[in-house]
Amino acid sequence: MLESIGVSLLGTLISFLFEQNILRKSHIDIEGAPFWYEKKGDQNKIYISTYVDGDLNAIEKAKLIVKKKITIIIEDAYKVTIKKEFMTLRSKKEIAFMNGMKDDKQLPTFVKINAVIQDITYDEDERRAFVRGYLSLDVLKQYQKQRIIKIKKKV
């Protein structure tokens, strides 16, 4: 029973993120930005582009921002999908399971480990670092499946 709730939540989460990838359209023109900045990529990945002004240390700062933004996108998707799923819950076990799914303290670490920094450009004239990274929805799906198993055992 709990596993079916988890699978339903997972399906809703992944489809929500996929839809958001399709709908997310940015046509931001940043002076000196490389051709890949804000470019659409594979719909099965959450892409983030960002820039930071400064010396070469700005590259590392931009990488951290990319990972933080990916984490925020996933957390926001959790909130939306869990709110939808809460409407159908009846038992205390189901509610405890969903609360376990909602509180993912390991997500930032997961994103830090699994996000891929795809493109980096540093413009010396502008003193600006451009970074683009992504997280695969397939990798996120596998992570969530493992969480479902762990949380189900706890409940």
XYZ file of N, CA and C in Angstrom:
465
model
N 0.819 -1.193 0.000
C 0.000 0.000 0.000
C 0.868 1.264 0.000
N 1.834 1.327 0.927
C 2.706 2.506 0.995
C 3.567 2.624 -0.247
N 4.012 1.484 -0.752
C 4.842 1.515 -1.948
C 4.062 2.069 -3.138
N 2.784 1.721 -3.240
C 1.986 2.248 -4.357
C 1.805 3.757 -4.231
N 1.701 4.253 -2.998
C 1.628 5.709 -2.785
C 2.949 6.342 -3.211
N 4.058 5.707 -2.823
C 5.378 6.220 -3.198
C 5.591 6.228 -4.699
N 5.169 5.147 -5.360
C 5.311 5.069 -6.821
C 4.451 6.139 -7.490
N 3.246 6.333 -6.971
C 2.370 7.380 -7.512
C 2.997 8.757 -7.334
N 3.540 9.000 -6.141
C 4.211 10.278 -5.873
C 5.398 10.468 -6.802
N 6.187 9.421 -6.976
C 7.356 9.481 -7.848
C 6.952 9.792 -9.287
N 5.911 9.117 -9.771
C 5.435 9.379 -11.132
C 4.969 10.818 -11.299
N 4.252 11.308 -10.297
C 3.771 12.694 -10.342
C 4.940 13.672 -10.305
N 5.926 13.390 -9.445
C 7.101 14.264 -9.322
C 7.874 14.341 -10.636
N 8.178 13.193 -11.222
C 8.967 13.168 -12.455
C 8.195 13.817 -13.606
N 6.905 13.529 -13.716
C 6.142 14.143 -14.815
C 6.020 15.656 -14.608
N 5.888 16.095 -13.347
C 5.833 17.533 -13.061
C 7.143 18.204 -13.478
N 8.269 17.598 -13.106
C 9.572 18.175 -13.471
C 9.766 18.168 -14.987
N 9.327 17.109 -15.655
C 9.424 17.030 -17.115
C 8.607 18.155 -17.759
N 7.376 18.347 -17.278
C 6.528 19.428 -17.803
C 7.156 20.789 -17.561
N 7.732 20.979 -16.376
C 8.373 22.250 -16.063
C 9.562 22.507 -16.981
N 10.292 21.447 -17.326
C 11.409 21.598 -18.260
C 10.922 22.079 -19.614
N 9.799 21.555 -20.053
C 9.237 21.959 -21.346
C 8.757 23.408 -21.279
N 8.115 23.771 -20.162
C 7.538 25.109 -20.034
C 8.568 26.188 -19.712
N 9.671 25.792 -19.080
C 10.679 26.770 -18.671
C 11.378 27.315 -19.909
N 11.054 28.551 -20.238
C 11.660 29.175 -21.414
C 12.321 30.463 -20.975
N 13.600 30.511 -21.137
C 14.342 31.708 -20.789
C 15.023 32.239 -22.036
N 14.783 33.463 -22.312
C 15.467 34.130 -23.419
C 16.164 35.362 -22.849
N 17.090 35.082 -21.965
C 17.816 36.149 -21.299
C 19.073 36.438 -22.104
N 19.272 37.701 -22.407
C 20.453 38.098 -23.154
C 21.424 38.766 -22.188
N 22.442 38.029 -21.813
C 23.471 38.540 -20.912
C 24.679 38.897 -21.768
N 25.156 40.120 -21.623
C 26.293 40.553 -22.423
C 27.493 39.648 -22.187
N 28.037 39.153 -23.271
C 29.209 38.294 -23.195
C 28.899 36.833 -22.903
N 27.602 36.497 -22.795
C 27.243 35.108 -22.476
C 27.595 34.184 -23.636
N 28.065 32.988 -23.322
C 28.375 32.017 -24.375
C 27.100 31.506 -25.044
N 27.254 30.888 -26.201
C 26.103 30.423 -26.988
C 25.232 29.426 -26.229
N 25.798 28.657 -25.316
C 25.056 27.621 -24.606
C 24.261 28.153 -23.416
N 24.466 29.403 -23.050
C 23.797 29.969 -21.873
C 22.291 29.980 -22.074
N 21.568 29.388 -21.152
C 20.095 29.289 -21.171
C 19.557 28.487 -22.358
N 20.417 27.740 -23.016
C 19.982 26.928 -24.153
C 19.212 25.709 -23.647
N 18.144 25.368 -24.349
C 17.375 24.171 -24.025
C 18.222 22.943 -24.310
N 18.077 21.950 -23.470
C 18.797 20.703 -23.663
C 17.823 19.541 -23.643
N 18.322 18.400 -23.289
C 17.534 17.182 -23.168
C 16.401 17.420 -22.159
N 15.172 17.105 -22.540
C 14.014 17.332 -21.666
C 14.023 16.422 -20.438
N 14.855 15.395 -20.446
C 14.948 14.484 -19.308
C 16.029 14.913 -18.318
N 16.409 16.166 -18.401
C 17.404 16.713 -17.484
C 16.933 18.087 -17.011
N 17.260 18.409 -15.778
C 16.986 19.738 -15.239
C 18.242 20.566 -15.494
N 18.146 21.533 -16.413
C 19.286 22.392 -16.755
C 19.189 23.725 -16.025
N 20.336 24.191 -15.577
C 20.442 25.511 -14.961
C 21.684 26.197 -15.509
N 21.529 27.456 -15.897
C 22.654 28.301 -16.297
C 22.706 29.477 -15.331
N 23.908 29.876 -14.995
C 24.047 31.041 -14.123
C 25.382 31.727 -14.409
N 25.550 32.900 -13.844
C 26.831 33.596 -13.965
C 27.136 34.315 -12.662
N 28.421 34.521 -12.433
C 28.887 35.233 -11.248
C 30.031 36.135 -11.693
N 29.998 37.387 -11.240
C 31.082 38.321 -11.531
C 32.195 38.154 -10.503
N 33.429 38.360 -10.959
C 34.572 38.290 -10.055
C 35.783 37.675 -10.724
N 36.746 37.305 -9.887
C 37.959 36.683 -10.416
C 37.672 35.210 -10.741
N 38.704 34.430 -10.926
C 38.517 33.025 -11.282
C 37.770 32.222 -10.218
N 37.770 32.685 -8.977
C 36.994 32.022 -7.924
C 35.489 32.062 -8.213
N 35.079 32.950 -9.095
C 33.666 33.053 -9.466
C 33.169 31.767 -10.121
N 34.060 31.015 -10.735
C 33.670 29.746 -11.365
C 33.128 28.795 -10.305
N 33.847 28.634 -9.209
C 33.394 27.734 -8.140
C 32.100 28.224 -7.510
N 31.978 29.537 -7.353
C 30.743 30.100 -6.803
C 29.567 29.808 -7.732
N 29.789 29.948 -9.030
C 28.725 29.695 -10.001
C 28.318 28.220 -9.998
N 29.288 27.316 -9.849
C 28.975 25.884 -9.768
C 28.062 25.603 -8.573
N 28.380 26.212 -7.441
C 27.558 26.028 -6.246
C 26.145 26.566 -6.446
N 26.040 27.695 -7.133
C 24.725 28.288 -7.396
C 23.902 27.373 -8.293
N 24.522 26.787 -9.311
C 23.818 25.857 -10.201
C 23.224 24.710 -9.382
N 24.035 24.132 -8.511
C 23.571 22.998 -7.701
C 22.477 23.421 -6.727
N 22.602 24.598 -6.149
C 21.579 25.111 -5.233
C 20.258 25.326 -5.977
N 20.326 25.883 -7.190
C 19.103 26.127 -7.963
C 18.430 24.817 -8.375
N 19.208 23.809 -8.704
C 18.637 22.495 -9.030
C 17.924 21.941 -7.795
N 18.554 22.061 -6.640
C 17.947 21.596 -5.391
C 16.625 22.310 -5.139
N 16.591 23.609 -5.340
C 15.369 24.397 -5.122
C 14.258 23.949 -6.065
N 14.593 23.703 -7.322
C 13.589 23.239 -8.292
C 12.974 21.919 -7.827
N 13.808 20.991 -7.363
C 13.305 19.693 -6.905
C 12.469 19.866 -5.634
N 12.929 20.683 -4.697
C 12.166 20.923 -3.465
C 10.802 21.531 -3.776
N 10.762 22.474 -4.700
C 9.480 23.076 -5.091
C 8.561 22.042 -5.733
N 9.140 21.164 -6.541
C 8.344 20.101 -7.165
C 7.798 19.149 -6.101
N 8.610 18.851 -5.083
C 8.138 18.034 -3.957
C 6.894 18.660 -3.343
N 6.987 19.947 -3.053
C 5.876 20.639 -2.392
C 4.589 20.513 -3.197
N 4.684 20.719 -4.496
C 3.502 20.656 -5.361
C 2.949 19.236 -5.416
N 3.803 18.264 -5.661
C 3.328 16.888 -5.836
C 2.842 16.289 -4.523
N 3.515 16.577 -3.430
C 3.082 16.038 -2.139
C 1.750 16.645 -1.728
N 1.568 17.904 -2.004
C 0.283 18.546 -1.683
C -0.850 17.847 -2.437
N -0.618 17.508 -3.696
C -1.635 16.794 -4.484
C -1.917 15.420 -3.893
N -0.856 14.708 -3.503
C -1.011 13.346 -2.985
C -1.652 13.320 -1.598
N -1.431 14.358 -0.786
C -1.989 14.396 0.566
C -3.514 14.362 0.564
N -4.114 14.836 -0.507
C -5.577 14.883 -0.593
C -6.206 13.492 -0.509
N -5.483 12.465 -0.937
C -6.055 11.118 -1.004
C -5.655 10.226 0.173
N -4.861 10.719 1.104
C -4.388 9.895 2.212
C -5.461 9.705 3.265
N -5.458 8.500 3.850
C -6.467 8.195 4.857
C -5.866 7.703 6.173
N -4.905 6.811 6.118
C -4.395 6.203 7.344
C -3.211 6.983 7.917
N -2.929 6.714 9.191
C -1.793 7.353 9.862
C -0.479 6.914 9.226
N -0.404 5.643 8.795
C 0.808 5.153 8.138
C 1.048 5.889 6.824
N -0.007 6.095 6.064
C 0.120 6.810 4.783
C 0.607 8.234 5.021
N 0.051 8.878 6.031
C 0.451 10.257 6.336
C 1.903 10.295 6.823
N 2.283 9.333 7.672
C 3.669 9.262 8.152
C 4.626 9.012 6.985
N 4.228 8.146 6.069
C 5.054 7.866 4.890
C 5.243 9.135 4.062
N 4.158 9.837 3.808
C 4.231 11.055 2.984
C 5.063 12.127 3.680
N 4.948 12.232 5.001
C 5.784 13.187 5.742
C 7.257 12.826 5.603
N 7.561 11.535 5.598
C 8.930 11.090 5.380
C 9.442 11.465 3.996
N 8.575 11.366 3.007
C 8.955 11.743 1.641
C 9.169 13.251 1.536
N 8.371 13.988 2.270
C 8.429 15.454 2.198
C 9.735 15.997 2.773
N 10.230 15.359 3.819
C 11.405 15.866 4.533
C 12.659 15.157 4.033
N 13.286 15.698 2.989
C 14.459 15.067 2.383
C 15.716 15.872 2.717
N 16.311 15.551 3.833
C 17.515 16.272 4.273
C 18.749 15.900 3.448
N 18.686 14.785 2.725
C 19.816 14.324 1.920
C 19.822 14.907 0.501
N 18.758 15.606 0.119
C 18.653 16.115 -1.251
C 19.824 17.009 -1.651
N 20.231 17.987 -0.840
C 21.375 18.821 -1.263
C 22.644 18.004 -1.517
N 22.883 17.000 -0.676
C 24.057 16.146 -0.870
C 23.921 15.325 -2.143
N 22.735 14.783 -2.370
C 22.482 14.019 -3.596
C 22.745 14.877 -4.836
N 22.221 16.101 -4.838
C 22.417 17.002 -5.986
C 23.891 17.353 -6.134
N 24.554 17.632 -5.023
C 25.981 17.983 -5.064
C 26.799 16.868 -5.716
N 26.467 15.626 -5.391
C 27.199 14.478 -5.926
C 26.825 14.183 -7.381
N 25.546 14.334 -7.733
C 25.053 13.848 -9.023
C 24.843 14.908 -10.103
N 24.847 16.174 -9.733
C 24.704 17.215 -10.755
C 25.955 17.229 -11.622
N 25.758 17.432 -12.893
C 26.856 17.463 -13.857
C 27.056 18.903 -14.316
N 28.265 19.396 -14.146
C 28.596 20.723 -14.668
C 29.052 20.506 -16.102
N 28.245 20.965 -17.030
C 28.473 20.670 -18.445
C 29.327 21.723 -19.144
N 29.067 22.976 -18.853
C 29.757 24.052 -19.565
C 30.275 25.095 -18.578
N 31.491 25.566 -18.833
C 32.088 26.637 -18.031
C 32.820 27.573 -18.984
N 32.558 28.855 -18.835
C 33.295 29.868 -19.590
C 33.613 31.015 -18.638
N 34.851 31.482 -18.692
C 35.221 32.664 -17.913
C 35.632 33.753 -18.887
N 34.922 34.880 -18.827
C 35.213 36.024 -19.681
C 36.113 36.977 -18.898
N 37.375 37.029 -19.275
C 38.336 37.857 -18.545
C 38.035 39.350 -18.679
N 37.555 39.772 -19.857
C 37.246 41.192 -20.052
C 36.093 41.634 -19.151
N 35.068 40.828 -19.070
C 33.898 41.154 -18.238
C 34.102 40.724 -16.780
N 35.128 39.887 -16.543
C 35.357 39.287 -15.231
C 34.090 38.580 -14.753
N 33.609 37.677 -15.612
C 32.340 36.990 -15.361
C 32.485 35.509 -15.704
N 32.044 34.665 -14.773
C 32.050 33.212 -14.984
C 30.646 32.759 -15.340
N 30.542 31.991 -16.409
C 29.276 31.407 -16.842
C 29.357 29.899 -16.638
N 28.333 29.337 -16.021
C 28.318 27.902 -15.754
C 26.941 27.348 -16.080
N 26.954 26.156 -16.673
C 25.705 25.453 -16.990
C 25.845 24.017 -16.508
N 24.827 23.568 -15.783
C 24.837 22.205 -15.284
C 23.463 21.581 -15.367
N 23.412 20.286 -15.074
C 22.122 19.590 -15.125
C 22.099 18.423 -14.155
N 20.883 17.953 -13.899
C 20.660 16.721 -13.160
C 19.690 15.890 -13.983
N 20.045 14.653 -14.216
C 19.216 13.746 -14.995
C 17.979 13.342 -14.195
N 16.813 13.360 -14.836
C 15.593 12.909 -14.174
C 15.639 11.410 -13.903
N 16.365 10.656 -14.726
C 16.514 9.216 -14.487
C 17.291 8.959 -13.197
N 18.336 9.739 -12.969
C 19.123 9.604 -11.734
C 18.264 9.987 -10.535
N 17.489 11.054 -10.674
C 16.588 11.482 -9.598
C 15.549 10.394 -9.315
N 15.048 9.789 -10.347
C 14.045 8.726 -10.193
C 14.621 7.551 -9.401
N 15.841 7.140 -9.715
C 16.490 6.047 -8.978
C 16.693 6.413 -7.509
N 17.096 7.643 -7.270
C 17.274 8.132 -5.904
C 15.956 8.069 -5.138
N 14.891 8.507 -5.781
C 13.580 8.514 -5.126
C 13.084 7.093 -4.855
N 13.365 6.171 -5.757
C 12.975 4.775 -5.524
C 13.652 4.234 -4.272
N 14.921 4.554 -4.085
C 15.641 4.121 -2.886
C 15.059 4.764 -1.627
N 14.679 6.015 -1.734
C 14.053 6.708 -0.593
C 12.728 6.054 -0.224
N 11.948 5.680 -1.233
C 10.653 5.034 -0.980
C 10.863 3.756 -0.174
N 11.846 2.962 -0.558
C 12.130 1.710 0.157
C 12.537 1.990 1.606
N 13.439 2.962 1.812
C 13.903 3.291 3.160
C 12.770 3.800 4.036
N 11.981 4.705 3.510
C 10.896 5.318 4.294
C 9.814 4.285 4.587
N 9.547 3.432 3.627
C 8.547 2.367 3.836
C 8.966 1.476 4.998
N 10.255 1.143 5.090
C 10.760 0.305 6.187
C 10.621 1.023 7.535
N 10.849 2.323 7.553
C 10.744 3.082 8.803
C 9.314 3.159 9.316
N 8.382 3.294 8.381
C 6.970 3.445 8.747
C 6.405 2.079 9.046
